[in-house]
Amino acid sequence: MPNVKFTPNLKRFYPDLDTGQFNGENVAELLDNINQKYSGIKDYIVDEQGELRKHVNIFIGNEMVKDKIKLTDHLSDDDEVYILQALSGG
Amino acid sequence: MKSRKLLLGTRKGLVVYKESSGGWKFDLLAFRGLPVSLTMVDDRNNIWWACLDHGHWGCKLHKSMDEGKTWLELTTPKFPEGEEVKDGVPAAVKYLWALSHGGVDNAGKIWLGTEPGGLFESTDDGASFKLNRGLWDQPSRKDQWFGGGRDYAGIHSILVDPRNSDHIYVGISAAGVFETVDGGKNWEVRNKGLKADFLPDPDAEVGQDPHLLVSCASNPDVLWQQNHCGIFRSIDGAKTWEEVSEKEGPAKFGFAVAVDDNNADVAWVVPAVKDEMRVPVDNALCVCRTDDGGKTWKDLREGLPQEHCFDIIYRHAMVHDNETVAFGTTTGNVYLSHNRGDNWEVLSHHLAAVYSVEFTQGSI
């Protein structure tokens, strides 16, 4: 299963959030499974149409996901996935 | 002990002040560092509501049962899968911009307006929301509504008639005023008399830009709006509008408007320069009040900065409560008047940009 690491800024809303392994053939499935454990967290990462929020980034290894609309990027069992916030604002 | 509270939704959190014998004092801060776009105190049950606009994580809706000490995050309203703002543009909530309870005879009913222009309805005190199909399917929406200051048209004003909770007005930038008399099943355009000088046809039925729509609590057939193109008033339940901007004077363009609860002829606005720049008129902060339904306006400047001033007052950032008027500004200033604006005092010079201001009669 891919290993998922989260920006620590999400811990403000999910204090128990921690690095962990989640199932998923692609990023969209992965988020659904993360949401099973951390109810509602998917809404922080994507909008109601499933599109990655404008100021959120997801990396697979060192590569930013290519499909930010449907999140169809394929995942392998040994992938490291990073869910990060983009730099913005002040 | 009961005492008034002032809720300030700011770019960096919800700040609450409380009135005591010694004046207004800081009471609490919630959502530290997070933008609070709007609050609503439901006067049926004293539930506090807060709309958040996270820079990264989207819009969130919270409510508090203990006057802001603790908050519960609710599921944010969502557009149904497949809905589009325009052909090819998926509809997703960008901003929570209007809140109202659904009337004293509708326990648990909440109305919520968003950008893009969705009106959402809850019948279970926010546990769930559904899109109001009547307004979303209004024939003008896809082709004649457009963004005014935001990317897409948004609902910033919801007025539920205190005499009949099936009778509701909404204000939309930019589309105009819409009215329903059957609880939201059908909506009619109510823009007659408004002028949109930014359109080829200023009298266009749809495409008007009310910045805020308010009604008089004791006389709900009288409505006021601070419009992009002036100040307008209706005395016939929005069937017709009449411009009441000041001909020679600053009261014309702005965002906020407040109307006296007990006298529909009394209203306040805060003028700004229109399209070419957004600054106070002559860089001097001035509130204008009319006591005669907009026939004449009085400049109220006592206690407000009269030079080198850049404060703009957003649409939800001015309110009145009996003799008290309060407003917050984009530069983090908050002013209070205890004599309907004749004199002003500073509540704070040090807040973040103020998005919303609301009085409530606290009980804690």
mmCIF file of N, CA and C in Angstrom, chain B residues 20-76:
data_model
loop_
_atom_site.group_PDB
_atom_site.id
_atom_site.type_symbol
_atom_site.label_atom_id
_atom_site.label_comp_id
_atom_site.label_asym_id
_atom_site.label_seq_id
_atom_site.Cartn_x
_atom_site.Cartn_y
_atom_site.Cartn_z
ATOM 1 N N SER B 20 -19.982 46.240 28.703
ATOM 2 C CA SER B 20 -20.151 46.220 30.163
ATOM 3 C C SER B 20 -20.300 47.666 30.633
ATOM 4 N N SER B 21 -20.410 47.835 31.917
ATOM 5 C CA SER B 21 -20.581 49.198 32.436
ATOM 6 C C SER B 21 -19.386 50.077 32.096
ATOM 7 N N GLY B 22 -18.228 49.462 31.896
ATOM 8 C CA GLY B 22 -17.034 50.232 31.563
ATOM 9 C C GLY B 22 -16.819 50.419 30.070
ATOM 10 N N GLY B 23 -17.761 49.991 29.276
ATOM 11 C CA GLY B 23 -17.621 50.126 27.827
ATOM 12 C C GLY B 23 -17.468 48.764 27.174
ATOM 13 N N TRP B 24 -16.990 48.777 25.949
ATOM 14 C CA TRP B 24 -16.829 47.534 25.189
ATOM 15 C C TRP B 24 -15.438 46.970 25.438
ATOM 16 N N LYS B 25 -15.394 45.675 25.798
ATOM 17 C CA LYS B 25 -14.119 45.020 26.095
ATOM 18 C C LYS B 25 -13.991 43.766 25.239
ATOM 19 N N PHE B 26 -12.730 43.420 24.917
ATOM 20 C CA PHE B 26 -12.468 42.168 24.209
ATOM 21 C C PHE B 26 -13.021 41.001 25.019
ATOM 22 N N ASP B 27 -13.689 40.083 24.338
ATOM 23 C CA ASP B 27 -14.293 38.939 25.031
ATOM 24 C C ASP B 27 -13.633 37.627 24.610
ATOM 25 N N LEU B 28 -13.544 37.372 23.308
ATOM 26 C CA LEU B 28 -12.897 36.120 22.895
ATOM 27 C C LEU B 28 -12.448 36.196 21.441
ATOM 28 N N LEU B 29 -11.528 35.280 21.126
ATOM 29 C CA LEU B 29 -11.049 35.095 19.764
ATOM 30 C C LEU B 29 -11.262 33.637 19.392
ATOM 31 N N ALA B 30 -11.867 33.401 18.244
ATOM 32 C CA ALA B 30 -12.029 32.036 17.741
ATOM 33 C C ALA B 30 -11.447 31.968 16.336
ATOM 34 N N PHE B 31 -11.022 30.788 15.952
ATOM 35 C CA PHE B 31 -10.456 30.554 14.611
ATOM 36 C C PHE B 31 -9.224 31.439 14.366
ATOM 37 N N ARG B 32 -8.353 31.504 15.342
ATOM 38 C CA ARG B 32 -7.176 32.379 15.257
ATOM 39 C C ARG B 32 -6.404 32.121 13.961
ATOM 40 N N GLY B 33 -6.192 33.182 13.211
ATOM 41 C CA GLY B 33 -5.408 33.100 11.987
ATOM 42 C C GLY B 33 -6.196 32.716 10.751
ATOM 43 N N LEU B 34 -7.471 32.362 10.912
ATOM 44 C CA LEU B 34 -8.266 31.890 9.770
ATOM 45 C C LEU B 34 -9.279 32.952 9.337
ATOM 46 N N PRO B 35 -9.488 33.102 8.037
ATOM 47 C CA PRO B 35 -10.459 34.102 7.565
ATOM 48 C C PRO B 35 -11.897 33.696 7.901
ATOM 49 N N VAL B 36 -12.600 34.573 8.585
ATOM 50 C CA VAL B 36 -14.019 34.362 8.906
ATOM 51 C C VAL B 36 -14.811 35.324 8.036
ATOM 52 N N SER B 37 -15.474 34.783 7.032
ATOM 53 C CA SER B 37 -16.113 35.650 6.039
ATOM 54 C C SER B 37 -17.450 36.202 6.503
ATOM 55 N N LEU B 38 -18.093 35.501 7.427
ATOM 56 C CA LEU B 38 -19.442 35.925 7.824
ATOM 57 C C LEU B 38 -19.838 35.201 9.106
ATOM 58 N N THR B 39 -20.649 35.884 9.923
ATOM 59 C CA THR B 39 -21.247 35.228 11.088
ATOM 60 C C THR B 39 -22.758 35.416 11.028
ATOM 61 N N MET B 40 -23.447 34.590 11.763
ATOM 62 C CA MET B 40 -24.883 34.809 11.984
ATOM 63 C C MET B 40 -25.227 34.286 13.363
ATOM 64 N N VAL B 41 -25.907 35.122 14.144
ATOM 65 C CA VAL B 41 -26.486 34.654 15.393
ATOM 66 C C VAL B 41 -27.963 34.383 15.120
ATOM 67 N N ASP B 42 -28.358 33.137 15.292
ATOM 68 C CA ASP B 42 -29.758 32.768 15.078
ATOM 69 C C ASP B 42 -30.550 33.200 16.307
ATOM 70 N N ASP B 43 -31.361 34.231 16.155
ATOM 71 C CA ASP B 43 -32.033 34.790 17.332
ATOM 72 C C ASP B 43 -33.214 33.925 17.796
ATOM 73 N N ARG B 44 -33.471 32.819 17.093
ATOM 74 C CA ARG B 44 -34.494 31.889 17.574
ATOM 75 C C ARG B 44 -33.966 31.006 18.703
ATOM 76 N N ASN B 45 -32.660 30.717 18.659
ATOM 77 C CA ASN B 45 -32.113 29.735 19.597
ATOM 78 C C ASN B 45 -30.724 30.087 20.116
ATOM 79 N N ASN B 46 -30.211 31.267 19.716
ATOM 80 C CA ASN B 46 -28.889 31.744 20.134
ATOM 81 C C ASN B 46 -27.750 30.836 19.658
ATOM 82 N N ILE B 47 -27.951 30.092 18.586
ATOM 83 C CA ILE B 47 -26.841 29.373 17.960
ATOM 84 C C ILE B 47 -26.040 30.365 17.118
ATOM 85 N N TRP B 48 -24.719 30.317 17.316
ATOM 86 C CA TRP B 48 -23.836 31.171 16.511
ATOM 87 C C TRP B 48 -23.306 30.365 15.329
ATOM 88 N N TRP B 49 -23.243 31.018 14.185
ATOM 89 C CA TRP B 49 -22.747 30.398 12.961
ATOM 90 C C TRP B 49 -21.545 31.192 12.467
ATOM 91 N N ALA B 50 -20.584 30.489 11.899
ATOM 92 C CA ALA B 50 -19.418 31.163 11.316
ATOM 93 C C ALA B 50 -19.047 30.485 10.005
ATOM 94 N N CYS B 51 -18.816 31.316 8.989
ATOM 95 C CA CYS B 51 -18.356 30.832 7.688
ATOM 96 C C CYS B 51 -16.860 31.109 7.591
ATOM 97 N N LEU B 52 -16.097 30.093 7.274
ATOM 98 C CA LEU B 52 -14.655 30.242 7.132
ATOM 99 C C LEU B 52 -14.251 30.108 5.668
ATOM 100 N N ASP B 53 -13.220 30.846 5.327
ATOM 101 C CA ASP B 53 -12.702 30.788 3.961
ATOM 102 C C ASP B 53 -11.216 30.480 4.034
ATOM 103 N N HIS B 54 -10.894 29.216 4.317
ATOM 104 C CA HIS B 54 -9.490 28.820 4.384
ATOM 105 C C HIS B 54 -8.795 29.135 3.069
ATOM 106 N N GLY B 55 -7.595 29.656 3.131
ATOM 107 C CA GLY B 55 -6.868 29.902 1.907
ATOM 108 C C GLY B 55 -6.567 28.621 1.146
ATOM 109 N N HIS B 56 -6.318 27.546 1.881
ATOM 110 C CA HIS B 56 -5.903 26.296 1.246
ATOM 111 C C HIS B 56 -7.016 25.252 1.196
ATOM 112 N N TRP B 57 -7.808 25.179 2.243
ATOM 113 C CA TRP B 57 -8.639 23.996 2.456
ATOM 114 C C TRP B 57 -10.096 24.200 2.105
ATOM 115 N N GLY B 58 -10.430 25.321 1.490
ATOM 116 C CA GLY B 58 -11.811 25.550 1.068
ATOM 117 C C GLY B 58 -12.651 26.211 2.147
ATOM 118 N N CYS B 59 -13.929 26.365 1.843
ATOM 119 C CA CYS B 59 -14.865 27.008 2.768
ATOM 120 C C CYS B 59 -15.366 25.987 3.780
ATOM 121 N N LYS B 60 -15.552 26.431 5.001
ATOM 122 C CA LYS B 60 -16.077 25.556 6.048
ATOM 123 C C LYS B 60 -17.156 26.302 6.823
ATOM 124 N N LEU B 61 -18.074 25.519 7.363
ATOM 125 C CA LEU B 61 -19.185 26.075 8.125
ATOM 126 C C LEU B 61 -19.147 25.509 9.536
ATOM 127 N N HIS B 62 -19.239 26.393 10.518
ATOM 128 C CA HIS B 62 -19.177 25.972 11.916
ATOM 129 C C HIS B 62 -20.357 26.562 12.673
ATOM 130 N N LYS B 63 -20.739 25.901 13.777
ATOM 131 C CA LYS B 63 -21.716 26.514 14.666
ATOM 132 C C LYS B 63 -21.330 26.287 16.119
ATOM 133 N N SER B 64 -21.814 27.190 16.954
ATOM 134 C CA SER B 64 -21.467 27.163 18.370
ATOM 135 C C SER B 64 -22.743 27.259 19.202
ATOM 136 N N MET B 65 -22.809 26.431 20.236
ATOM 137 C CA MET B 65 -23.974 26.432 21.120
ATOM 138 C C MET B 65 -23.698 27.231 22.395
ATOM 139 N N ASP B 66 -22.472 27.730 22.546
ATOM 140 C CA ASP B 66 -22.103 28.406 23.794
ATOM 141 C C ASP B 66 -21.483 29.779 23.525
ATOM 142 N N GLU B 67 -22.058 30.485 22.559
ATOM 143 C CA GLU B 67 -21.651 31.859 22.251
ATOM 144 C C GLU B 67 -20.169 31.964 21.921
ATOM 145 N N GLY B 68 -19.694 31.016 21.131
ATOM 146 C CA GLY B 68 -18.367 31.139 20.546
ATOM 147 C C GLY B 68 -17.235 30.495 21.312
ATOM 148 N N LYS B 69 -17.518 29.903 22.459
ATOM 149 C CA LYS B 69 -16.431 29.279 23.232
ATOM 150 C C LYS B 69 -15.949 28.009 22.548
ATOM 151 N N THR B 70 -16.886 27.187 22.070
ATOM 152 C CA THR B 70 -16.525 25.968 21.348
ATOM 153 C C THR B 70 -17.327 25.916 20.054
ATOM 154 N N TRP B 71 -16.762 25.251 19.058
ATOM 155 C CA TRP B 71 -17.378 25.237 17.729
ATOM 156 C C TRP B 71 -17.411 23.820 17.171
ATOM 157 N N LEU B 72 -18.424 23.548 16.397
ATOM 158 C CA LEU B 72 -18.589 22.265 15.726
ATOM 159 C C LEU B 72 -18.530 22.508 14.221
ATOM 160 N N GLU B 73 -17.648 21.783 13.537
ATOM 161 C CA GLU B 73 -17.595 21.914 12.079
ATOM 162 C C GLU B 73 -18.695 21.066 11.446
ATOM 163 N N LEU B 74 -19.436 21.680 10.535
ATOM 164 C CA LEU B 74 -20.514 20.992 9.827
ATOM 165 C C LEU B 74 -20.050 20.612 8.426
ATOM 166 N N THR B 75 -20.791 19.755 7.800
ATOM 167 C CA THR B 75 -20.491 19.442 6.411
ATOM 168 C C THR B 75 -20.861 20.642 5.548
ATOM 169 N N THR B 76 -19.904 21.143 4.814
ATOM 170 C CA THR B 76 -20.144 22.322 3.982
ATOM 171 C C THR B 76 -21.120 21.973 2.860
#
